[in-house]
CSV table of C-alpha atoms in Angstrom, one decimal:
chain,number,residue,atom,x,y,z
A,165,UNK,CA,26.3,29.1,-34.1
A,166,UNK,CA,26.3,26.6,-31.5
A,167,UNK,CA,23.4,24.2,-30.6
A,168,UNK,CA,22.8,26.1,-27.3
A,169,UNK,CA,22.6,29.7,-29.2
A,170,UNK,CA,20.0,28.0,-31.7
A,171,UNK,CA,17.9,26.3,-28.8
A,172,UNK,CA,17.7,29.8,-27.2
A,173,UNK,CA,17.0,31.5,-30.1
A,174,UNK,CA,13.8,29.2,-31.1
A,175,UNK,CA,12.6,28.6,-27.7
A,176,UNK,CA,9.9,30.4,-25.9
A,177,UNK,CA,10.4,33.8,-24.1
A,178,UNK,CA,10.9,33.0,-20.3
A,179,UNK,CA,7.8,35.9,-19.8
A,180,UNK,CA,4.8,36.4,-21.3
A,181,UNK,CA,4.1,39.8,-23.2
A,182,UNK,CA,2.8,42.1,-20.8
A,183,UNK,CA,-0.2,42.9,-23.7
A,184,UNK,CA,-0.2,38.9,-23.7
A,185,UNK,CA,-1.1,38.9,-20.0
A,186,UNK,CA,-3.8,41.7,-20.1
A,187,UNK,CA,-5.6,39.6,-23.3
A,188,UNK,CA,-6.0,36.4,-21.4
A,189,UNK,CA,-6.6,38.1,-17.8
A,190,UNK,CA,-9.9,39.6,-19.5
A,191,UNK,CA,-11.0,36.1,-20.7
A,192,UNK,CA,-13.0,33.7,-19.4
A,193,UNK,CA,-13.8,35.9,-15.8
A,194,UNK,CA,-16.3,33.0,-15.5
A,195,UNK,CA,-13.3,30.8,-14.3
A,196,UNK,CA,-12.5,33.2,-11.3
A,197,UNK,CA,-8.6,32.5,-10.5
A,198,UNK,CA,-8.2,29.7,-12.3
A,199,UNK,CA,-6.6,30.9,-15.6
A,200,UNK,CA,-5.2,29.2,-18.3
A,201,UNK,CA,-2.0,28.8,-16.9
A,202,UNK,CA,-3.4,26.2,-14.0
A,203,UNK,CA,-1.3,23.2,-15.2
A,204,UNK,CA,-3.8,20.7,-12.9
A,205,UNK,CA,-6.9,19.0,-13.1
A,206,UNK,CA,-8.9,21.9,-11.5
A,207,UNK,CA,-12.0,19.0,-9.9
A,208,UNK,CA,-9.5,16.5,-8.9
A,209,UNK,CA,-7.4,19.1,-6.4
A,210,UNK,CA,-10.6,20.3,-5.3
A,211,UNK,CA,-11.5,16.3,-4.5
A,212,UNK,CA,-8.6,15.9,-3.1
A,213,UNK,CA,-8.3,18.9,-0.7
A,214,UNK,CA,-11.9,17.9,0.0
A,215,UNK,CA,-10.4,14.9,2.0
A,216,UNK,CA,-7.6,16.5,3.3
A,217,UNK,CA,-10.6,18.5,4.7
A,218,UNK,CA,-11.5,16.1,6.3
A,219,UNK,CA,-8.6,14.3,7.6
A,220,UNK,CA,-7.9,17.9,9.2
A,221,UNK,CA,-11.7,18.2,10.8
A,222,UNK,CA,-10.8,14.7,12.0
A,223,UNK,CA,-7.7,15.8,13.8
A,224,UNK,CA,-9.1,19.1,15.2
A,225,UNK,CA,-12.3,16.7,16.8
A,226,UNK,CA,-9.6,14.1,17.8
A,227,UNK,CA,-7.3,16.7,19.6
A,228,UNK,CA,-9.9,18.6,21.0
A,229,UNK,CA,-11.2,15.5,23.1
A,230,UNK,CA,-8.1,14.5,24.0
A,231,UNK,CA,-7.2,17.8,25.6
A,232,UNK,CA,-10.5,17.5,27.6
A,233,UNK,CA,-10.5,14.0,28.5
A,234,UNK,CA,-7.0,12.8,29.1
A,235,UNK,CA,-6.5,12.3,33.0
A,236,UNK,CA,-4.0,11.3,35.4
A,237,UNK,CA,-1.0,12.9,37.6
A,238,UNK,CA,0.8,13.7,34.3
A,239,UNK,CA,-1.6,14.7,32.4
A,240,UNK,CA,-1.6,18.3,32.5
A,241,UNK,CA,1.1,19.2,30.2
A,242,UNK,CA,0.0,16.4,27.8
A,243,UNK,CA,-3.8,18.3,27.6
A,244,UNK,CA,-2.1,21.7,26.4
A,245,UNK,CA,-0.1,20.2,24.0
A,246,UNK,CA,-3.4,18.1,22.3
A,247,UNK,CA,-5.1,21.7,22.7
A,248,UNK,CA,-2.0,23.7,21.0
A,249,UNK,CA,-2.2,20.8,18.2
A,250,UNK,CA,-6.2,21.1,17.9
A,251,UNK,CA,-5.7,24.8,17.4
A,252,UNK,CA,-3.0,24.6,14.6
A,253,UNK,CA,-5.1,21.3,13.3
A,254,UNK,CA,-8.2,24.1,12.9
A,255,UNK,CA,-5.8,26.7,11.2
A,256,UNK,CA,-4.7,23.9,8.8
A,257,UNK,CA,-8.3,23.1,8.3
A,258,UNK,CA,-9.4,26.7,7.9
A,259,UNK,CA,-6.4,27.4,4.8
A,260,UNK,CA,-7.8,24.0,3.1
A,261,UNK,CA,-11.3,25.1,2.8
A,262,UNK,CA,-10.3,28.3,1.8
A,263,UNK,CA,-7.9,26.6,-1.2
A,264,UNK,CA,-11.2,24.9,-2.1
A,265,UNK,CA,-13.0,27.6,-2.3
A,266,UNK,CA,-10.4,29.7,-4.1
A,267,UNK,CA,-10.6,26.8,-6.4
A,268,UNK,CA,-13.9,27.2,-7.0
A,269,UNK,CA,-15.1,24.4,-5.0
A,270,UNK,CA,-17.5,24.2,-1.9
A,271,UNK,CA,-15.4,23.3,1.6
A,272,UNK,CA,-18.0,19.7,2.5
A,273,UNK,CA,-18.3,20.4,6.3
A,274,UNK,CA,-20.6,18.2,6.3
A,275,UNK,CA,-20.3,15.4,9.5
A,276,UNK,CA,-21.8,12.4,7.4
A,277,UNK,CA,-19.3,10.5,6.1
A,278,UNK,CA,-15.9,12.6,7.4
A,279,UNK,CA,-14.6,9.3,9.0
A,280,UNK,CA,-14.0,7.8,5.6
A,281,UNK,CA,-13.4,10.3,3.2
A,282,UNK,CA,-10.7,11.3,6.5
A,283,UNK,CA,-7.3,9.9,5.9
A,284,UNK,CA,-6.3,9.7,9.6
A,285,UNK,CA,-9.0,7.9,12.5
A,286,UNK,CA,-10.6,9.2,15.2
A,287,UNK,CA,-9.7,6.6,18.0
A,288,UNK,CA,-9.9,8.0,21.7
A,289,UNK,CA,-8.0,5.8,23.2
A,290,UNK,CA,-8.4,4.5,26.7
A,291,UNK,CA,-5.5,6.2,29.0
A,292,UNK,CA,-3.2,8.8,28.1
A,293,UNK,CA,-0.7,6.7,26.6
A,294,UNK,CA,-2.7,5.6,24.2
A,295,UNK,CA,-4.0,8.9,23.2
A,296,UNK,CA,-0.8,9.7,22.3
A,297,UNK,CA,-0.4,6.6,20.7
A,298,UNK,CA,-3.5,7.3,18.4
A,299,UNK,CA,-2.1,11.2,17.8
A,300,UNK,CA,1.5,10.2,16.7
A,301,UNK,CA,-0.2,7.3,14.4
A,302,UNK,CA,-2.3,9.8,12.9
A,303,UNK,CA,0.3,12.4,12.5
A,304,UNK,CA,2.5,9.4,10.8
A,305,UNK,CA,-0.3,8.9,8.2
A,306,UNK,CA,-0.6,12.8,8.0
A,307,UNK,CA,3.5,13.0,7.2
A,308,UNK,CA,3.2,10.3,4.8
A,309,UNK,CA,0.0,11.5,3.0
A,310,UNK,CA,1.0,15.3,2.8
A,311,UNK,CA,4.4,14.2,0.9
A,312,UNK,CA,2.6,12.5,-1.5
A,313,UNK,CA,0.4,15.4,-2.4
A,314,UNK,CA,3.3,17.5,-2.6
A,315,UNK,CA,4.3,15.3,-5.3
A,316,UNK,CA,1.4,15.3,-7.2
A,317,UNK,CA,0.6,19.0,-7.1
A,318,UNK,CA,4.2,20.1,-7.6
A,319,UNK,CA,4.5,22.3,-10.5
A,320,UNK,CA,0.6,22.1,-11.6
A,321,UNK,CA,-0.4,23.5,-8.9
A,322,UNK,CA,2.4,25.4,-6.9
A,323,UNK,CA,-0.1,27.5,-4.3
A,324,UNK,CA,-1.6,24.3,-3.0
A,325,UNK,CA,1.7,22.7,-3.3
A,326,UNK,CA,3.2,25.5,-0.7
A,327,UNK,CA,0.4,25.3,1.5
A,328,UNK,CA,0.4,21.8,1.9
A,329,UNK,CA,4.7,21.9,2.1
A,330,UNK,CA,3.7,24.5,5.2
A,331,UNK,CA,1.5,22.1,6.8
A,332,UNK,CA,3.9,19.0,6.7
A,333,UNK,CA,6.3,21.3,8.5
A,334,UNK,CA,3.6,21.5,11.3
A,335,UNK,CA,2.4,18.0,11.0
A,336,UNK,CA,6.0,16.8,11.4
A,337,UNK,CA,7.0,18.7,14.4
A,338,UNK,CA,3.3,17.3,16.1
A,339,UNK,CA,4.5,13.9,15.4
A,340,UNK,CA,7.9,14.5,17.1
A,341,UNK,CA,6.1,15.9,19.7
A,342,UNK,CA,3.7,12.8,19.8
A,343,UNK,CA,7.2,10.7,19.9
A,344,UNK,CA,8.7,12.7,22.9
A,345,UNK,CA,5.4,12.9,24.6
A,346,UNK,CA,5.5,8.7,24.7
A,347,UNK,CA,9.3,8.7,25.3
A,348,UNK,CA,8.6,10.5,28.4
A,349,UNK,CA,5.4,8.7,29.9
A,350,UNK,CA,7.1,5.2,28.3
A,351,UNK,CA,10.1,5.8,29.4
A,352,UNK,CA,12.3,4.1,26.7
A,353,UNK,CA,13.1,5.3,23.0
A,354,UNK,CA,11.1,4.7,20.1
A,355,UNK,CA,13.7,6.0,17.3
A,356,UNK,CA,16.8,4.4,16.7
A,357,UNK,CA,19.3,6.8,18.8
A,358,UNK,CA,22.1,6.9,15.7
């Protein structure tokens, strides 16, 4: 027998019995989703997503103003872009509160304190550049931040992991978007071109 044949013979089944299943499905109901088989710390995702909450409501309040406020001859275009990015910045914010909740948690809504348990700022800005400026910065930290928590959730938590994997996708394609936007009203490139 070789050593491979003996480690597969004593190691665990890659499925659980099916009767297996059933047992621990009817056990502690009290827990809601959250079996046995969670591999995370259960209150620290829920205080996490809590301020990932609020870095979303930031961005959604951020956006929004933009959209209404930003002026100028070229400005236009620039306002239904911050308004396409509040909108998917709410959908975001809508699929975190309801991981929280799924979580057993309670979505904090709650305006008091959002600035700091936010990780991006709300800065206005004082033309449109700079609006855009203070969108692609915050979109940077949002890049940065999400790929961290994708490390930390990976296997314990794989359902928040995805989500917040489908919101990176969307976060990075506002920040190129950011980036383009100021290419275009700056007129020179901000990336290396290589």
């Amino acid at each position: 027998m070789t050593a491979t044949n003996s480690a597969s013979k004593t190691a665990q089944p890659f499925l659980t019995d099916v009767k297996e299943l059933r047992r621990r499905a009817r056990q502690h109901l009290e827990t809601g989703n959250i079996t046995e088989t969670y591999g995370g710390d259960v209150k620290q995702a829920i205080e996490i997503l809590q301020n990932v909450l609020a870095t979303e409501i930031v961005c959604v309040l951020r956006y929004t103003m933009h959209s209404i406020a930003a002026t100028g001859i070229a400005s236009e275009s620039v306002k239904d872009e911050f308004a396409q990015h509040a909108k998917e910045e709410q959908e975001h914010m809508t699929m975190v509160a309801e991981r929280i909740n799924q979580l057993g948690g309670k979505p904090n809504f709650n305006p008091e304190g959002l600035a700091s348990r936010s990780a991006s700022q709300y800065a206005e800005g004082e033309n449109l550049i700079d609006m855009i400026k203070e969108n692609y910065i915050a979109e940077r930290i949002a890049v940065d931040h999400y790929r961290e928590l994708i490390r930390y959730f990976a296997d314990n938590d794989p359902t928040t992991r995805v989500m917040l994997e489908g919101i990176l996708g969307t976060e990075e394609e506002h920040a190129n978007d950011m980036h383009d936007l100021l290419v275009a009203h700056e007129g020179k490139p901000m990336l290396p071109s290589d």
